[in-house]
C-alpha positions as a printed NumPy array, in Angstrom:
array([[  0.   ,   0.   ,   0.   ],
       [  1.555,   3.44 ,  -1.179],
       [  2.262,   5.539,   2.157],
       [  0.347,   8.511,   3.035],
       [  1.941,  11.763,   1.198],
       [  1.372,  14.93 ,   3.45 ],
       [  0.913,  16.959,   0.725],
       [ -2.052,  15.633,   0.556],
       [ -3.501,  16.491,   4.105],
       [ -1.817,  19.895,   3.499],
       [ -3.772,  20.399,  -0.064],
       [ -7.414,  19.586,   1.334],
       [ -6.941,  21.709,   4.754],
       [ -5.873,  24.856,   2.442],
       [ -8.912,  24.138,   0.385],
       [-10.955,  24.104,   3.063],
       [ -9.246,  27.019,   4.918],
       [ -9.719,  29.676,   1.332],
       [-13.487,  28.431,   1.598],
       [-14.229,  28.689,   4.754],
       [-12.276,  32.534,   4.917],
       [-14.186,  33.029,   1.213],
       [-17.839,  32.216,   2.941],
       [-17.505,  34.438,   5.937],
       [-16.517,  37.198,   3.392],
       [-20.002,  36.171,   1.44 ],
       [-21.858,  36.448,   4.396],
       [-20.48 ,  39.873,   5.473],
       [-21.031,  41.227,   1.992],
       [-25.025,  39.744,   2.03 ],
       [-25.447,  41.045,   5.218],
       [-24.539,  44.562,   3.137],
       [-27.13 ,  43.842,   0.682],
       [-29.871,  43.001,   2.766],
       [-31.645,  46.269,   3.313],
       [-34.915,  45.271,   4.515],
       [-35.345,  47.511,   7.773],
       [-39.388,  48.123,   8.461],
       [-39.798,  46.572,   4.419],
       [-42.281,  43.715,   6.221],
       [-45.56 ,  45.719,   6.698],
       [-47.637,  46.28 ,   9.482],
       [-50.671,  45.353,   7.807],
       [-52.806,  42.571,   9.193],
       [-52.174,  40.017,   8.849],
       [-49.392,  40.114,   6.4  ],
       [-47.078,  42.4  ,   7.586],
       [-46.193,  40.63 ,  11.325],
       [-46.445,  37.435,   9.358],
       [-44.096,  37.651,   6.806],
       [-41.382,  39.74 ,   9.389],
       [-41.623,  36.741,  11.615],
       [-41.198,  34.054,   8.79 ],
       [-38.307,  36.473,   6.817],
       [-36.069,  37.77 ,   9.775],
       [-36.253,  34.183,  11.246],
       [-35.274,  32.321,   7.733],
       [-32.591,  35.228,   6.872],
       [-31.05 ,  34.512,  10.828],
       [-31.345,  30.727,   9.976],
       [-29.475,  30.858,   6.335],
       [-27.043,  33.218,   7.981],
       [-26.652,  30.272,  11.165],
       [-25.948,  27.183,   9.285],
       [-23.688,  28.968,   6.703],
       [-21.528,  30.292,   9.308],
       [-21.766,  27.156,  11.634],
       [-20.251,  25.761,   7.93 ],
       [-17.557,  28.376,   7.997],
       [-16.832,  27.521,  12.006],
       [-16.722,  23.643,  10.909],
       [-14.502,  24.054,   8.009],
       [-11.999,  26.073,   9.846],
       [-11.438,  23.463,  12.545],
       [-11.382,  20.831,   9.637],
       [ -8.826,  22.534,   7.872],
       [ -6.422,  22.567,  11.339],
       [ -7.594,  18.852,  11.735],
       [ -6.517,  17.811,   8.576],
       [ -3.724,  19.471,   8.561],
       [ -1.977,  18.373,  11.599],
       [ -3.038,  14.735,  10.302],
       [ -0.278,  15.589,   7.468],
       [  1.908,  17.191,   9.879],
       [  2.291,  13.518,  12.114],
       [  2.749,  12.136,   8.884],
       [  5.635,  14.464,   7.294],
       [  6.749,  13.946,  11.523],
       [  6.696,  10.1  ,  11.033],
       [  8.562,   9.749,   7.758],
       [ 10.943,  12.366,   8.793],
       [ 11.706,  10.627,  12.22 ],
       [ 11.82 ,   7.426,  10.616],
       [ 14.586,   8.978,   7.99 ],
       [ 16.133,  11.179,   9.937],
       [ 19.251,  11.217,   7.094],
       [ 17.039,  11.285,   4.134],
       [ 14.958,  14.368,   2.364],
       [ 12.811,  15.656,   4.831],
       [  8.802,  15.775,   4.47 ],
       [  8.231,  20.103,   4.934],
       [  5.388,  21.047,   8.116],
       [  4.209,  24.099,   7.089],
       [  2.209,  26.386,   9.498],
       [ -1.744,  25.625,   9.934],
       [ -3.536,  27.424,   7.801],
       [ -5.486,  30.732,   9.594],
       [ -9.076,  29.701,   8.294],
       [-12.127,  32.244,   9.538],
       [-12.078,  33.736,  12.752],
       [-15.562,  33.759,  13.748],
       [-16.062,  31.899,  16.927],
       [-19.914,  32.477,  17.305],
       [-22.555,  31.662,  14.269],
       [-23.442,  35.058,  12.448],
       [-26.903,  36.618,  11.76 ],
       [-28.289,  39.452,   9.954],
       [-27.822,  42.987,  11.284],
       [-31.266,  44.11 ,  10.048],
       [-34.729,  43.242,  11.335],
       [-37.677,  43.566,   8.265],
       [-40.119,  44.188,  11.256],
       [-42.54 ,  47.243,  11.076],
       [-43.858,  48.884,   8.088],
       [-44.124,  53.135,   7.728],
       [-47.896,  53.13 ,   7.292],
       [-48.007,  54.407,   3.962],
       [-51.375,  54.726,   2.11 ],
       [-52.208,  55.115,  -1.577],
       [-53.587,  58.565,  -2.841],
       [-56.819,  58.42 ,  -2.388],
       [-56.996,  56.221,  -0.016],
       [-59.663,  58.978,   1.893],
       [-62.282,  57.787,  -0.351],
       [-62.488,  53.936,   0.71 ],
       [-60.934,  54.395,   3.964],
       [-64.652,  53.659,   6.212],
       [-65.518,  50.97 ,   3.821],
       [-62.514,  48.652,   3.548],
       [-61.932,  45.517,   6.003],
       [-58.415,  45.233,   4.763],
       [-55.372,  47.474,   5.999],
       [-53.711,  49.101,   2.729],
       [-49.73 ,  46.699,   2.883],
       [-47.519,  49.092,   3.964],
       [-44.611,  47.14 ,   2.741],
       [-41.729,  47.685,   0.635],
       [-41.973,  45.523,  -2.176],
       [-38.719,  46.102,  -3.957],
       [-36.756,  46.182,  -1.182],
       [-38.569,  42.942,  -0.396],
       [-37.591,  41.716,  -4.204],
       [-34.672,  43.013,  -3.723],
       [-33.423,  41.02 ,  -0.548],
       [-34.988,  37.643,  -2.593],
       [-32.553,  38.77 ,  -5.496],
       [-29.619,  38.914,  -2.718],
       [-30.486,  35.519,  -1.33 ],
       [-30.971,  33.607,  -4.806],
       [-27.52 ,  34.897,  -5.932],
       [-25.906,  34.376,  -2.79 ],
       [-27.5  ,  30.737,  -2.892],
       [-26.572,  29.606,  -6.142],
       [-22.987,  30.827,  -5.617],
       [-22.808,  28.878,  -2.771],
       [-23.703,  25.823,  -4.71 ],
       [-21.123,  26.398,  -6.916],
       [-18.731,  27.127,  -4.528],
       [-19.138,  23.895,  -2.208],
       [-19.269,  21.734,  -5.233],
       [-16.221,  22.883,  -6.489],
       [-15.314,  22.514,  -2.529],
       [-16.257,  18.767,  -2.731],
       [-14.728,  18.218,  -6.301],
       [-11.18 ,  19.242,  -5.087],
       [-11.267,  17.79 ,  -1.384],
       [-12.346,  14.321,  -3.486],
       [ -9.665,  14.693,  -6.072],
       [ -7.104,  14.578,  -3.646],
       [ -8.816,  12.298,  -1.073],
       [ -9.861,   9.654,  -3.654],
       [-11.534,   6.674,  -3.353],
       [ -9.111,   4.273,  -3.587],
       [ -6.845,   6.735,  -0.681],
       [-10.288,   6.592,   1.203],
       [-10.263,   2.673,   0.975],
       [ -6.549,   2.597,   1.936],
       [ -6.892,   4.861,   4.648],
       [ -9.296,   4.509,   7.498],
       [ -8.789,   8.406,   8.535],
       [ -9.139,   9.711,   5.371],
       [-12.249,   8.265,   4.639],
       [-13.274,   9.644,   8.261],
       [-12.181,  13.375,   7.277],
       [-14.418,  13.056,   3.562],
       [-17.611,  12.537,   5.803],
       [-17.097,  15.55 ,   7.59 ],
       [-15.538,  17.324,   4.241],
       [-19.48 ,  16.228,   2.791],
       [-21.054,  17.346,   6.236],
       [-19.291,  21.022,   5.883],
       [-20.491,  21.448,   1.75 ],
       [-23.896,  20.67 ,   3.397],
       [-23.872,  23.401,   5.343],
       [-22.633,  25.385,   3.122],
       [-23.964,  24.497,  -0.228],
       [-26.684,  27.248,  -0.053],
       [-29.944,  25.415,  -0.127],
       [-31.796,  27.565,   2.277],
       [-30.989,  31.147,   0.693],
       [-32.285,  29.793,  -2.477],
       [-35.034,  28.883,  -0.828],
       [-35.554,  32.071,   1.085],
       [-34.992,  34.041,  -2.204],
       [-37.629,  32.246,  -3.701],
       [-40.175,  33.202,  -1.147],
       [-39.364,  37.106,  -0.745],
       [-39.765,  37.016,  -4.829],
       [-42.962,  36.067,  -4.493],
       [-44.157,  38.193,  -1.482],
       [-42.689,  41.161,  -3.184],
       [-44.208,  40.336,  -7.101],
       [-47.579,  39.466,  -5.849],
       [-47.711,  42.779,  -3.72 ],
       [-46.382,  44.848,  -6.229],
       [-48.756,  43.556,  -8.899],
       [-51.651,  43.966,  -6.069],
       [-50.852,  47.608,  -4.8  ],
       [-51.019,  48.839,  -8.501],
       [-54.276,  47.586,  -9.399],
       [-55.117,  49.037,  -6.047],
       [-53.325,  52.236,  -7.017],
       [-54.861,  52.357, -10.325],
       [-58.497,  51.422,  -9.115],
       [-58.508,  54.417,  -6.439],
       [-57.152,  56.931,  -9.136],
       [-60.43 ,  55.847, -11.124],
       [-62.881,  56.464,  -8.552],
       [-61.586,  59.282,  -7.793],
       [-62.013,  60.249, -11.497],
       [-65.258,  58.86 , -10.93 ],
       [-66.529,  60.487,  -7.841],
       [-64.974,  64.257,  -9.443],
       [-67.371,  63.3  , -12.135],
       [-70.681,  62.915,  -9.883],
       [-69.806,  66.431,  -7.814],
       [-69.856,  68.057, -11.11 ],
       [-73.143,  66.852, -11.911],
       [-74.606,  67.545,  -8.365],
       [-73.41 ,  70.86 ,  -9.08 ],
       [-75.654,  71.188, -12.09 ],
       [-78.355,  69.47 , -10.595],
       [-78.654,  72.266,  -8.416],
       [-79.907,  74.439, -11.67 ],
       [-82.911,  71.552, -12.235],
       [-86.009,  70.548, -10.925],
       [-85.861,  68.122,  -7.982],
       [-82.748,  68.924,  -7.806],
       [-82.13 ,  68.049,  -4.3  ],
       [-83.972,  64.682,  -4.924],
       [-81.106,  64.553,  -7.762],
       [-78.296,  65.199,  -5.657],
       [-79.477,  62.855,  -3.393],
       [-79.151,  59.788,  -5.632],
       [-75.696,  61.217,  -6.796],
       [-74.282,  60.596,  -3.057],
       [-75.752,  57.355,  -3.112],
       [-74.275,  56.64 ,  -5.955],
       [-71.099,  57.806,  -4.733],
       [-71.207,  55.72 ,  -1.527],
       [-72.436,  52.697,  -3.419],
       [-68.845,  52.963,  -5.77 ],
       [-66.793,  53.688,  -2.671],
       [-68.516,  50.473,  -1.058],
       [-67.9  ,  48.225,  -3.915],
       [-64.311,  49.601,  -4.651],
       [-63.225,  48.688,  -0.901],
       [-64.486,  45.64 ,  -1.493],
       [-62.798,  45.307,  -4.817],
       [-59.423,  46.668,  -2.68 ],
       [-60.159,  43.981,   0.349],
       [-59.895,  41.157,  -2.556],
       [-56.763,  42.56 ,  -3.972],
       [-55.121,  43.075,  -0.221],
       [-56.184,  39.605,   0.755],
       [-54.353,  38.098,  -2.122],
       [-51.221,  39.57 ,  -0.769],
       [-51.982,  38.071,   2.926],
       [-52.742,  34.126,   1.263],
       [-49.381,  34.723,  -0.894],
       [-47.434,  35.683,   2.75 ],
       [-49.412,  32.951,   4.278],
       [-47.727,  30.598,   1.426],
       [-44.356,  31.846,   1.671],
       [-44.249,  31.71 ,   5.318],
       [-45.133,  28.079,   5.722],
       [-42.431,  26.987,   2.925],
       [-39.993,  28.957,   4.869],
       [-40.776,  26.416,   8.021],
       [-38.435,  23.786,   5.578],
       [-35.697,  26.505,   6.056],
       [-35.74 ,  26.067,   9.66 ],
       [-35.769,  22.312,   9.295],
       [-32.971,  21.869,   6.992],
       [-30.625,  24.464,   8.831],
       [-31.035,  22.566,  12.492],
       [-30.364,  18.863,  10.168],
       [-27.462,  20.241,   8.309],
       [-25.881,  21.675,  11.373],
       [-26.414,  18.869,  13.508],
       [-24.013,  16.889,  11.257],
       [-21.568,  19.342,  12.436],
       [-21.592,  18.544,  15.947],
       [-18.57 ,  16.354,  15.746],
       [-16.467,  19.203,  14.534],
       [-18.01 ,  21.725,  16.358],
       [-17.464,  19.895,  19.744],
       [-20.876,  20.602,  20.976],
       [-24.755,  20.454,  19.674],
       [-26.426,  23.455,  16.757],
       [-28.78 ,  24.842,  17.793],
       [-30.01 ,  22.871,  20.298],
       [-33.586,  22.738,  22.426],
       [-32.531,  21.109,  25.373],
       [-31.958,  23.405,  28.829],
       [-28.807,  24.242,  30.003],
       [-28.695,  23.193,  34.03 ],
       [-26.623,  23.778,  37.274],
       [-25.21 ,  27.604,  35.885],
       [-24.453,  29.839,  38.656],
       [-25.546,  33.508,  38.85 ],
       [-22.634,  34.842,  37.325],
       [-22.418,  32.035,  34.653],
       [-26.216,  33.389,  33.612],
       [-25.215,  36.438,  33.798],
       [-21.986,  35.72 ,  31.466],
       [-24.521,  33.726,  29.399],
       [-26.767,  36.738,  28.998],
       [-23.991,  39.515,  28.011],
       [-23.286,  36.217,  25.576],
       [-26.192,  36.464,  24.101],
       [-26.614,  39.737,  23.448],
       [-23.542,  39.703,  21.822],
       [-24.149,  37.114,  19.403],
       [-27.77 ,  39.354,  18.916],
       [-25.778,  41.978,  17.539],
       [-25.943,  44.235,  20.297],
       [-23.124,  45.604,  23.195],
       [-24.286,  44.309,  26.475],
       [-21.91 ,  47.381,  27.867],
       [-23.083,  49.798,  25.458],
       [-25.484,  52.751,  27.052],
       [-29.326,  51.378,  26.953],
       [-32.541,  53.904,  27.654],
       [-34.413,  53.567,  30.572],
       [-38.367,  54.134,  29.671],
       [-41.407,  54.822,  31.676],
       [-44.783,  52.974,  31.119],
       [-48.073,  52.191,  32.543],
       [-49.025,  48.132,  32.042],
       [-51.385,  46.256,  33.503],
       [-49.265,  42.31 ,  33.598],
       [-52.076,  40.933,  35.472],
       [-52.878,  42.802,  38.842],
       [-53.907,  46.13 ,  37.137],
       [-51.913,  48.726,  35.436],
       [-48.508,  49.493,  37.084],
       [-46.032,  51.96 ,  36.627],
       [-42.677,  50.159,  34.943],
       [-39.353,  51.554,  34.271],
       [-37.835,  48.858,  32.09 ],
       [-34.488,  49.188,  30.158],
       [-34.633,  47.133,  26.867],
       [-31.536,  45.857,  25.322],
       [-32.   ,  47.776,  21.849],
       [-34.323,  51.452,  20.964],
       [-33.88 ,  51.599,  17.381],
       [-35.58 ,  55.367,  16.82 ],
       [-34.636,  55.326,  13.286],
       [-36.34 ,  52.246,  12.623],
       [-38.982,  52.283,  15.359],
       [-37.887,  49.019,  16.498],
       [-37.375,  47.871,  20.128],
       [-34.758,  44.375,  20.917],
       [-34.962,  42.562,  23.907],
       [-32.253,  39.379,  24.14 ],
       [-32.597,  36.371,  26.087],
       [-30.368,  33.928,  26.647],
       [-32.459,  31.624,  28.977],
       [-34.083,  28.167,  29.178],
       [-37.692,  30.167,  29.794],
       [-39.02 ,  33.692,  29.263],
       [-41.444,  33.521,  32.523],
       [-39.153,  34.99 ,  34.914],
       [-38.78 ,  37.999,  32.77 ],
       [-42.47 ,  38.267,  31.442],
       [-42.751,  41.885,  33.601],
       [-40.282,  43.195,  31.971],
       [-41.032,  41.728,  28.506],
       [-44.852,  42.756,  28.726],
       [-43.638,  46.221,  29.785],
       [-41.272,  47.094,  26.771],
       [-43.923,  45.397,  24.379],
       [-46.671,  48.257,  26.023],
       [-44.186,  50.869,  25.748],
       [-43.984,  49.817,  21.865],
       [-47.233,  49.767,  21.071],
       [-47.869,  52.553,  22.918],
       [-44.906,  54.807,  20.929],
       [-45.55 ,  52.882,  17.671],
       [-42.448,  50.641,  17.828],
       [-42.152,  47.432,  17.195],
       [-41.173,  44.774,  19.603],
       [-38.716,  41.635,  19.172],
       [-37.72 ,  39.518,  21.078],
       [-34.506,  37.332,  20.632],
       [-34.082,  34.264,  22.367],
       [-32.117,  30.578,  22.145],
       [-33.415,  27.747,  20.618],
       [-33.446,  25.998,  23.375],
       [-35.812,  28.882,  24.809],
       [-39.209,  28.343,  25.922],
       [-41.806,  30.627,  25.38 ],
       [-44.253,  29.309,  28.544],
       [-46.339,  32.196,  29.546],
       [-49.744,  32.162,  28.141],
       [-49.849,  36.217,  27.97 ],
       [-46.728,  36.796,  25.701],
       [-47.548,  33.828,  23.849],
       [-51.127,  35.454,  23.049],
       [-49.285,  38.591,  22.036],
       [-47.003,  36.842,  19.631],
       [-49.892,  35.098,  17.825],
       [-51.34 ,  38.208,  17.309],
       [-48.108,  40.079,  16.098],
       [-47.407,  42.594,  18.711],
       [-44.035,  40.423,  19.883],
       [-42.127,  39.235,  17.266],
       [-39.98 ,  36.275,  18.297],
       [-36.293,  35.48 ,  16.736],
       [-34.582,  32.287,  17.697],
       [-30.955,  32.213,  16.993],
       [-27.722,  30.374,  18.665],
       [-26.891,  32.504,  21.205],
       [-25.465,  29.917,  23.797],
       [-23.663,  26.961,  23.326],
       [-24.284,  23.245,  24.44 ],
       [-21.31 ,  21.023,  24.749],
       [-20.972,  17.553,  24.95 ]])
């Protein structure tokens, strides 16, 4: 059997090194693209819907692709040092001959935390049509204050960034596998060994999941731009339509029964207002079943990101994303774990916060609160709360608090929490059902064997 050559080891680990450095670089330069702040909508139903399904996919596509990156990096070192006790064997066991070279490790990516997006979609800017006076006491529907192309846009972003991807971990694959062949794999227990985890890393990173995601925020966004124009176009002719009646009240005043004339004009008038809201609820409701649609083919996203990064748990030292709860802490280790968290959120646990004032009732009447939430996003009208915990119900005071103060200010309110979190009081859960919490799970702790 033909000895192991380091150069081989050393080959695959730089592959997987450049790829693993080349993905982070993809994900920083996404992140760039996606400009979806407040793009969702805060129409109901379709607005809160489609935040919750889009900033939860986005933070899942970003998870697994950098849990990919994380993976490949240790890899590459793994690999690596196998060819380095190789080139140390054969030089040890020839200590006169040509010596085998042990180059340094190769550097790799330096994230040591899965990344996530920096922007929430959340929120909407309440935007109505010209016009929209006319059909405003008639219409069940809310007018969808979203942003269509920037919703397009983001699914442009994601589809590109996914079929990249796919190109990049095949090629990933194809050049790990022309080094680690078959026949090395067959001579060479190890070997074999490191190609499962090479395949386990191109899973994670091969992209699936944007493509997916890019799919469904080109739909949201053709279906209500196509919507919002006929609804555009269909106010600007009854407007048309109602400037013609008042003109012919106005010379109805010069007739007999003139009043009796006018009279039929305005219900003529309220009868077209009636049936254009109508018309408008139809069109508005379209947009809400094509949300509905996307949202529930982005629950595969979720799905496929916690499989694929579960096969990376051997690499990673430790379980993805998991559910179960973390025991036995102490209160400094929670409190470690919760400056953690917020870190991984996006946000400076020591940065300076705003302490806010509000009147909520959590159960025994309304209360004054002073609450301090993690994130006040003014720009965006958006307010963060982290939480790094196993449940939310020993915070719900505070939670309920900073989700009145939003409402009451017209912010929004998220709240970020682990996977393994558990969302067990029935109050907050009602308010996330009906869209006034928005709730992001993302790796923010980890879980080792």
């Amino acid at each position: 059997m033909t000895k192991a050559d380091p150069e081989w080891f050393y080959s695959v680990a730089g592959k997987l090194s450049e790829a693993a450095t080349s993905f982070e670089a993809r994900f920083t330069a996404l992140d760039q693209k996606l400009n979806v702040s407040r793009s969702a909508g805060s129409y109901t139903t379709g607005g809160p819907r489609w935040s919750t399904s889009y900033d939860q996919s986005a933070s899942d596509v970003f998870e697994v692709g950098s849990l990919g990156v994380m993976a490949a990096t240790v890899l590459a070192k793994l690999v690596h040092e196998a060819g380095l006790n190789e080139a140390k064997a054969e030089n040890e066991s020839s200590p006169n001959g040509p010596q085998e070279r042990t180059p340094t490790p190769p550097s790799g990516s330096k994230i040591n935390h899965a990344m996530h997006p920096s922007k929430l979609s959340v929120g909407g800017d309440n935007s109505k049509p010209d016009h929209w006076s006319l059909i405003a006491d008639y219409v069940k529907k809310e007018w969808a204050d979203c942003d269509e192309e920037r919703i397009r846009a983001a699914g442009t972003a994601f589809s590109s960034f996914g079929t990249e991807s796919q190109k990049q971990a095949t090629e990933l694959w194809n050049a790990c596998t022309a080094v680690f062949t078959d026949e090395r794999q067959r001579g060479y227990p190890e070997i074999s060994e490191m190609v499962t985890e090479i395949a386990n890393v191109c899973g994670a990173l091969k992209g699936e999941v944007a493509s997916d995601l890019g799919v469904a925020c080109e739909a949201v966004g053709a279906k209500a731009s196509e919507m919002k124009k006929l609804g555009q176009t269909s106010l600007t002719i009854l407007h048309y339509i109602i400037l013609s009646y008042e003109v012919d009240k106005v010379l109805a005043r010069r007739l007999p029964w003139g009043d009796r004339i006018r009279k039929g004009i305005d219900r003529l008038i309220e009868f077209n207002k009636k049936e254009y809201a109508k018309a408008n609820d139809k069109l508005m409701k379209s947009i809400d079943q094509t949300v509905d649609q996307a949202a529930e083919s982005n629950e595969g996203i979720n799905n496929t990101a916690t499989t694929d990064a579960k096969f990376l748990s051997n690499l990673l030292d430790r379980i993805p994303r998991q559910t179960d709860p973390i025991r036995n802490r102490t209160k400094e280790e929670n409190e470690a774990a919760g400056d953690e968290g917020e870190r991984r959120a996006g946000i400076n646990p020591r940065g300076r916060k705003r302490e806010v004032r509000v009147i909520v009732d959590t159960g025994s009447g309304p209360v004054a609160r002073e609450v301090v939430p993690d994130r006040i996003d003014d720009v965006n009208r958006q307010v963060t709360e982290v939480k790094n915990t196993n449940e939310i119900r020993p915070d719900r005071v505070q939670i309920l608090a900073e989700a009145e103060w939003a409402r009451q200010n017209g912010y929004t309110m998220t709240l970020v929490v682990d996977h393994r979190t558990v969302i067990n009081d029935p109050k907050i859960q009602e308010m996330v059902n009906n869209g006034q919490i928005q709730v992001v799970r993302k790796e923010l702790d980890d879980a080792y064997f």
